[in-house]
Amino acid sequence: MPIFEKSSENAVTRAIVSQFAKDMESYANTDVIVIGGGPSGLMAALDLAKKGIRVLVIERNNYLGGGFWIGGFLMNTITIRAPAHKVLDELHIRYKEFEKGLYITPGPLACSKLISAACEAGVEILNMTSFDDVVLREKNRVAGAVINWSPVATLPRQISCVDPVALESKLVIDATGHDASVVRKLEERGLIKTPGFGAMWVEKSEDAVVEHSGFCHPGLIVIGMAVSTTFGLPRMGPTFGSMLLSGRRGADVAYKHLKSKK
Ligand code: 48F
């Protein structure tokens, strides 16, 4: 007796294609697009999805999590400063106190639990997909994202003329880390000026990043290390509390904005 139910190659292919096509149709017009699935992007997406907002994360890698798998210098212990450890409590991520107000947790545990919480809350994910450009509307308001398969960028020139597609949304959140890829696109068009991130100063940086998380241009919210790049704030190195609280602040700003437009 075979162990598995009967099926066929064509059924497996049809199952993948038909579901993906349905998903893409719904992604074409959504409430919020988060570019970048690192800790700040996942946190923002999780909070928004929990409030019933339709949110799509675009991630250029196959895997989600960004820098949250590794603590720093290829050592996978994550550090979190109070009060951000309360987010670990919410997500049922175990941690230890290293010294007063500074907590440690294994990167693979924290990262996989954050990804899982976001997926369980209903966040949609489009991985192996790169942000390419913004959609702009009246008064240069950001109104969506132009995207392409990540591998297209690595194709030889003679076969790389693959047009991207565009997705519309009410808001876009730049969570692309130090690159601030969405903000940089606006800079290329002379719509914004980014000073780039400053030198390391953990005490200053974590507060400043959370405080500056929010709108940086109509239709565009910036969170995580992209905030540092956008506003010229110091970097904080391998500590992640402000990434979680910045994502939370960005989600709060987005939610209030969406509610005010209803
Ligand atoms: O870099 P990343 O983890 O950003 P973050 O959420 O957190 C920063 C920390 O990891 C750490 C730190 C503070 O502790 O200094 O660096 O701000 O995650 C950014 C994600 O965005 C993706 C990238 O692959 C990563 O997963 N990303 C970047 N550019 C693009 C993109 C793009 N053009 N299209 C799609 N995804």
Short mmCIF file of C-alpha atoms and ligand atoms in Angstrom, two decimals:
data_model
loop_
_atom_site.label_atom_id
_atom_site.label_comp_id
_atom_site.label_asym_id
_atom_site.label_seq_id
_atom_site.Cartn_x
_atom_site.Cartn_y
_atom_site.Cartn_z
CA MET A 1 0.00 0.00 0.00
CA PRO A 2 1.43 3.50 -0.96
CA ILE A 3 1.82 5.93 1.93
CA PHE A 4 0.61 9.05 0.06
CA GLU A 5 -2.65 9.95 -1.74
CA LYS A 6 -2.62 9.69 -5.54
CA SER A 7 -1.69 12.89 -7.44
CA SER A 8 0.17 13.92 -10.59
CA GLU A 9 2.85 16.30 -11.81
CA ASN A 10 0.27 18.40 -13.64
CA ALA A 11 -1.86 18.78 -10.49
CA VAL A 12 1.16 19.92 -8.47
CA THR A 13 2.04 22.52 -11.15
CA ARG A 14 -1.57 23.73 -11.43
CA ALA A 15 -1.85 24.03 -7.63
CA ILE A 16 1.23 26.29 -7.49
CA VAL A 17 0.35 28.45 -10.49
CA SER A 18 -3.34 28.97 -9.70
CA GLN A 19 -2.72 29.96 -6.06
CA PHE A 20 0.17 32.27 -6.96
CA ALA A 21 -1.91 33.97 -9.67
CA LYS A 22 -4.75 34.55 -7.19
CA ASP A 23 -2.27 35.95 -4.65
CA MET A 24 -0.70 38.32 -7.20
CA GLU A 25 -4.13 39.62 -8.16
CA SER A 26 -4.85 40.55 -4.58
CA TYR A 27 -1.37 42.08 -4.08
CA ALA A 28 -1.90 44.39 -7.08
CA ASN A 29 -3.95 46.76 -4.93
CA THR A 30 -3.45 46.66 -1.17
CA ASP A 31 -3.43 48.95 1.87
CA VAL A 32 0.26 48.95 2.80
CA ILE A 33 3.38 47.64 1.03
CA VAL A 34 6.39 47.10 3.29
CA ILE A 35 9.65 46.95 1.35
CA GLY A 36 12.11 44.77 3.26
CA GLY A 37 11.43 41.80 5.55
CA GLY A 38 13.99 42.51 8.28
CA PRO A 39 13.05 43.01 11.96
CA SER A 40 11.56 46.49 11.51
CA GLY A 41 9.55 45.55 8.40
CA LEU A 42 8.21 42.33 9.93
CA MET A 43 7.26 44.11 13.15
CA ALA A 44 5.38 46.86 11.29
CA ALA A 45 3.63 44.33 9.06
CA LEU A 46 2.66 42.18 12.06
CA ASP A 47 1.12 45.11 13.98
CA LEU A 48 -0.80 46.32 10.90
CA ALA A 49 -2.12 42.86 10.04
CA LYS A 50 -3.27 42.38 13.65
CA LYS A 51 -5.38 45.53 13.21
CA GLY A 52 -7.02 44.18 10.06
CA ILE A 53 -4.94 46.18 7.54
CA ARG A 54 -4.02 44.40 4.27
CA VAL A 55 -0.22 44.39 4.22
CA LEU A 56 2.27 42.93 1.78
CA VAL A 57 6.00 42.49 2.49
CA ILE A 58 8.33 42.59 -0.53
CA GLU A 59 11.64 40.83 0.18
CA ARG A 60 14.46 40.48 -2.33
CA ASN A 61 15.96 37.40 -0.67
CA ASN A 62 14.41 33.96 -0.55
CA TYR A 63 14.48 34.15 3.24
CA LEU A 64 12.87 36.76 5.51
CA GLY A 65 14.50 38.23 8.61
CA GLY A 66 17.24 40.53 7.25
CA GLY A 67 19.93 41.03 9.88
CA PHE A 68 17.85 39.52 12.70
CA TRP A 69 19.31 35.99 12.32
CA ILE A 70 22.79 37.13 13.37
CA GLY A 71 23.68 39.36 16.32
CA GLY A 72 26.88 40.84 14.90
CA PHE A 73 30.30 39.64 13.69
CA LEU A 74 28.63 36.36 12.56
CA MET A 75 27.70 35.49 16.18
CA ASN A 76 24.04 34.62 16.47
CA THR A 77 23.23 36.08 19.89
CA ILE A 78 20.73 38.95 19.59
CA THR A 79 20.82 41.83 22.10
CA ILE A 80 17.73 43.84 23.03
CA ARG A 81 17.57 46.80 25.44
CA ALA A 82 14.62 47.49 27.70
CA PRO A 83 11.79 48.29 27.12
CA ALA A 84 11.85 46.37 23.79
CA HIS A 85 12.12 43.04 25.65
CA LYS A 86 8.35 43.39 26.19
CA VAL A 87 7.93 42.63 22.47
CA LEU A 88 9.81 39.36 23.09
CA ASP A 89 7.28 38.59 25.85
CA GLU A 90 4.39 39.26 23.44
CA LEU A 91 5.89 36.92 20.85
CA HIS A 92 6.73 34.24 23.45
CA ILE A 93 10.44 34.48 22.66
CA ARG A 94 12.57 33.35 25.62
CA TYR A 95 15.51 35.53 26.65
CA LYS A 96 17.98 36.09 29.49
CA GLU A 97 19.13 39.25 31.26
CA PHE A 98 22.81 39.92 30.47
CA GLU A 99 22.96 42.97 32.70
CA LYS A 100 20.32 45.40 33.97
CA GLY A 101 18.13 46.40 31.01
CA LEU A 102 20.15 44.45 28.40
CA TYR A 103 18.73 41.12 27.28
CA ILE A 104 19.98 38.33 25.02
CA THR A 105 18.13 35.77 22.91
CA PRO A 106 19.23 33.31 20.18
CA GLY A 107 18.92 34.89 16.70
CA PRO A 108 17.36 31.83 15.03
CA LEU A 109 14.71 31.61 17.77
CA ALA A 110 13.81 35.32 17.78
CA CYS A 111 13.85 35.64 14.00
CA SER A 112 11.81 32.53 13.24
CA LYS A 113 9.21 33.46 15.87
CA LEU A 114 8.84 36.99 14.46
CA ILE A 115 8.42 35.61 10.93
CA SER A 116 5.93 33.06 12.19
CA ALA A 117 3.91 35.68 14.11
CA ALA A 118 3.74 37.90 11.01
CA CYS A 119 2.57 35.02 8.79
CA GLU A 120 0.03 33.86 11.37
CA ALA A 121 -1.37 37.40 11.64
CA GLY A 122 -2.11 37.39 7.90
CA VAL A 123 0.85 39.33 6.48
CA GLU A 124 1.29 38.50 2.77
CA ILE A 125 4.84 37.81 1.60
CA LEU A 126 6.39 38.20 -1.83
CA ASN A 127 9.96 36.91 -1.58
CA MET A 128 12.66 36.71 -4.27
CA THR A 129 11.18 40.03 -5.38
CA SER A 130 13.09 43.32 -5.51
CA PHE A 131 11.80 46.82 -5.14
CA ASP A 132 12.73 48.64 -8.34
CA ASP A 133 10.96 52.00 -8.25
CA VAL A 134 8.07 53.95 -6.76
CA VAL A 135 4.64 54.68 -8.24
CA LEU A 136 4.04 58.44 -7.94
CA ARG A 137 0.73 60.29 -8.09
CA GLU A 138 -0.35 63.93 -7.70
CA LYS A 139 2.17 66.16 -5.84
CA ASN A 140 4.64 63.24 -6.01
CA ARG A 141 2.73 61.20 -3.42
CA VAL A 142 4.08 57.63 -3.22
CA ALA A 143 1.23 55.31 -4.23
CA GLY A 144 2.83 51.93 -4.83
CA ALA A 145 5.91 49.97 -5.78
CA VAL A 146 7.45 48.80 -9.04
CA ILE A 147 8.88 45.31 -8.57
CA ASN A 148 10.76 42.63 -10.45
CA TRP A 149 11.98 39.11 -9.77
CA SER A 150 15.28 39.41 -7.88
CA PRO A 151 17.17 37.13 -10.32
CA VAL A 152 16.45 39.54 -13.21
CA ALA A 153 19.12 41.92 -11.86
CA THR A 154 21.74 39.15 -12.15
CA LEU A 155 20.91 38.11 -15.74
CA PRO A 156 23.42 38.86 -18.52
CA ARG A 157 22.61 42.18 -20.25
CA GLN A 158 21.49 40.59 -23.52
CA ILE A 159 18.59 38.76 -21.80
CA SER A 160 17.84 41.14 -18.93
CA CYS A 161 15.31 43.40 -20.67
CA VAL A 162 12.49 42.07 -18.47
CA ASP A 163 9.93 44.76 -17.67
CA PRO A 164 8.86 45.02 -14.03
CA VAL A 165 5.24 45.18 -12.80
CA ALA A 166 3.68 47.72 -10.43
CA LEU A 167 1.56 47.26 -7.31
CA GLU A 168 -0.68 50.02 -5.93
CA SER A 169 -1.10 50.77 -2.24
CA LYS A 170 -2.37 53.51 0.04
CA LEU A 171 1.02 53.67 1.78
CA VAL A 172 4.54 52.33 1.27
CA ILE A 173 6.94 51.65 4.16
CA ASP A 174 10.69 51.70 3.52
CA ALA A 175 12.22 48.99 5.76
CA THR A 176 15.22 48.22 3.54
CA GLY A 177 17.84 48.79 6.26
CA HIS A 178 20.95 50.93 5.70
CA ASP A 179 20.25 51.10 1.93
CA ALA A 180 16.98 53.05 2.36
CA SER A 181 16.23 51.92 -1.20
CA VAL A 182 12.80 53.57 -1.50
CA VAL A 183 13.95 56.90 -0.07
CA ARG A 184 16.98 56.78 -2.41
CA LYS A 185 14.65 56.49 -5.42
CA LEU A 186 13.04 59.76 -4.38
CA GLU A 187 16.48 61.25 -3.92
CA GLU A 188 17.43 60.22 -7.49
CA ARG A 189 14.50 62.35 -8.64
CA GLY A 190 15.49 65.32 -6.47
CA LEU A 191 12.45 64.92 -4.20
CA ILE A 192 14.32 64.28 -0.95
CA LYS A 193 17.89 64.69 0.33
CA THR A 194 19.41 61.96 2.52
CA PRO A 195 22.50 62.70 4.62
CA GLY A 196 23.33 58.97 5.10
CA PHE A 197 23.76 57.26 8.47
CA GLY A 198 26.24 58.51 11.05
CA ALA A 199 28.92 56.78 13.10
CA MET A 200 28.04 54.33 15.87
CA TRP A 201 26.58 55.62 19.15
CA VAL A 202 24.14 53.12 20.59
CA GLU A 203 22.85 55.36 23.43
CA LYS A 204 21.80 58.12 21.02
CA SER A 205 20.88 56.05 18.01
CA GLU A 206 18.19 53.74 19.36
CA ASP A 207 16.04 56.56 20.78
CA ALA A 208 16.60 58.77 17.72
CA VAL A 209 15.63 56.04 15.24
CA VAL A 210 12.35 55.33 17.02
CA GLU A 211 11.58 59.05 17.40
CA HIS A 212 12.18 59.73 13.67
CA SER A 213 10.19 56.69 12.45
CA GLY A 214 7.22 57.90 10.44
CA PHE A 215 6.43 59.86 7.29
CA CYS A 216 9.42 61.22 5.39
CA HIS A 217 7.43 62.07 2.24
CA PRO A 218 3.72 61.95 1.31
CA GLY A 219 2.70 58.30 1.05
CA LEU A 220 6.07 57.02 2.36
CA ILE A 221 6.90 55.97 5.93
CA VAL A 222 10.46 55.04 6.88
CA ILE A 223 11.41 52.60 9.67
CA GLY A 224 14.43 50.66 10.97
CA MET A 225 17.97 51.50 9.88
CA ALA A 226 16.58 53.27 6.81
CA VAL A 227 15.59 56.00 9.31
CA SER A 228 19.27 56.50 10.18
CA THR A 229 20.21 56.87 6.51
CA THR A 230 17.28 59.19 5.78
CA PHE A 231 17.87 61.57 8.69
CA GLY A 232 21.64 61.25 9.22
CA LEU A 233 21.31 59.59 12.64
CA PRO A 234 24.06 57.54 14.30
CA ARG A 235 24.02 53.77 13.73
CA MET A 236 23.58 51.41 16.68
CA GLY A 237 25.38 48.21 15.68
CA PRO A 238 24.14 44.77 16.63
CA THR A 239 21.29 45.61 18.98
CA PHE A 240 17.71 45.27 17.84
CA GLY A 241 15.28 46.81 20.34
CA SER A 242 14.89 49.96 18.27
CA MET A 243 14.24 47.92 15.11
CA LEU A 244 11.20 46.36 16.80
CA LEU A 245 9.95 49.61 18.35
CA SER A 246 10.60 51.56 15.14
CA GLY A 247 8.47 49.03 13.22
CA ARG A 248 5.79 49.39 15.86
CA ARG A 249 5.90 53.20 15.64
CA GLY A 250 5.71 53.05 11.82
CA ALA A 251 2.69 50.76 11.99
CA ASP A 252 0.99 53.10 14.43
CA VAL A 253 1.58 56.12 12.18
CA ALA A 254 0.32 54.16 9.15
CA TYR A 255 -2.78 52.93 10.97
CA LYS A 256 -3.73 56.42 12.20
CA HIS A 257 -3.25 57.81 8.69
CA LEU A 258 -5.40 55.12 7.08
CA LYS A 259 -8.15 55.61 9.67
CA SER A 260 -8.12 59.39 9.17
CA LYS A 261 -8.75 58.88 5.42
CA LYS A 262 -11.84 56.68 5.93
O1 48F B 1 18.83 45.12 7.04
P1 48F B 1 17.56 44.73 7.72
O2 48F B 1 17.63 43.75 8.83
O3 48F B 1 16.84 46.11 8.15
P2 48F B 1 16.17 46.64 9.50
O4 48F B 1 14.84 46.04 9.70
O5 48F B 1 17.14 46.09 10.66
C1 48F B 1 18.50 46.45 10.70
C2 48F B 1 19.25 45.45 11.53
O6 48F B 1 19.16 44.17 10.95
C3 48F B 1 20.72 45.77 11.71
C4 48F B 1 21.05 46.97 12.54
C5 48F B 1 20.32 47.36 13.75
O7 48F B 1 20.31 46.41 14.68
O8 48F B 1 21.94 47.68 12.21
O9 48F B 1 21.32 46.00 10.44
O10 48F B 1 16.29 48.11 9.42
O11 48F B 1 16.53 44.16 6.64
C6 48F B 1 16.28 44.85 5.43
C7 48F B 1 15.63 43.88 4.48
O12 48F B 1 15.27 44.58 3.30
C8 48F B 1 15.59 43.77 2.17
C9 48F B 1 16.87 43.03 2.59
O13 48F B 1 17.06 41.85 1.82
C10 48F B 1 16.57 42.73 4.06
O14 48F B 1 15.91 41.49 4.24
N1 48F B 1 15.79 44.68 1.04
C11 48F B 1 16.74 45.65 0.90
N2 48F B 1 16.61 46.27 -0.29
C12 48F B 1 15.56 45.69 -0.91
C13 48F B 1 15.03 44.68 -0.07
C14 48F B 1 14.94 45.87 -2.19
N3 48F B 1 15.37 46.79 -3.07
N4 48F B 1 13.88 45.10 -2.51
C15 48F B 1 13.41 44.16 -1.64
N5 48F B 1 13.98 43.93 -0.42
#
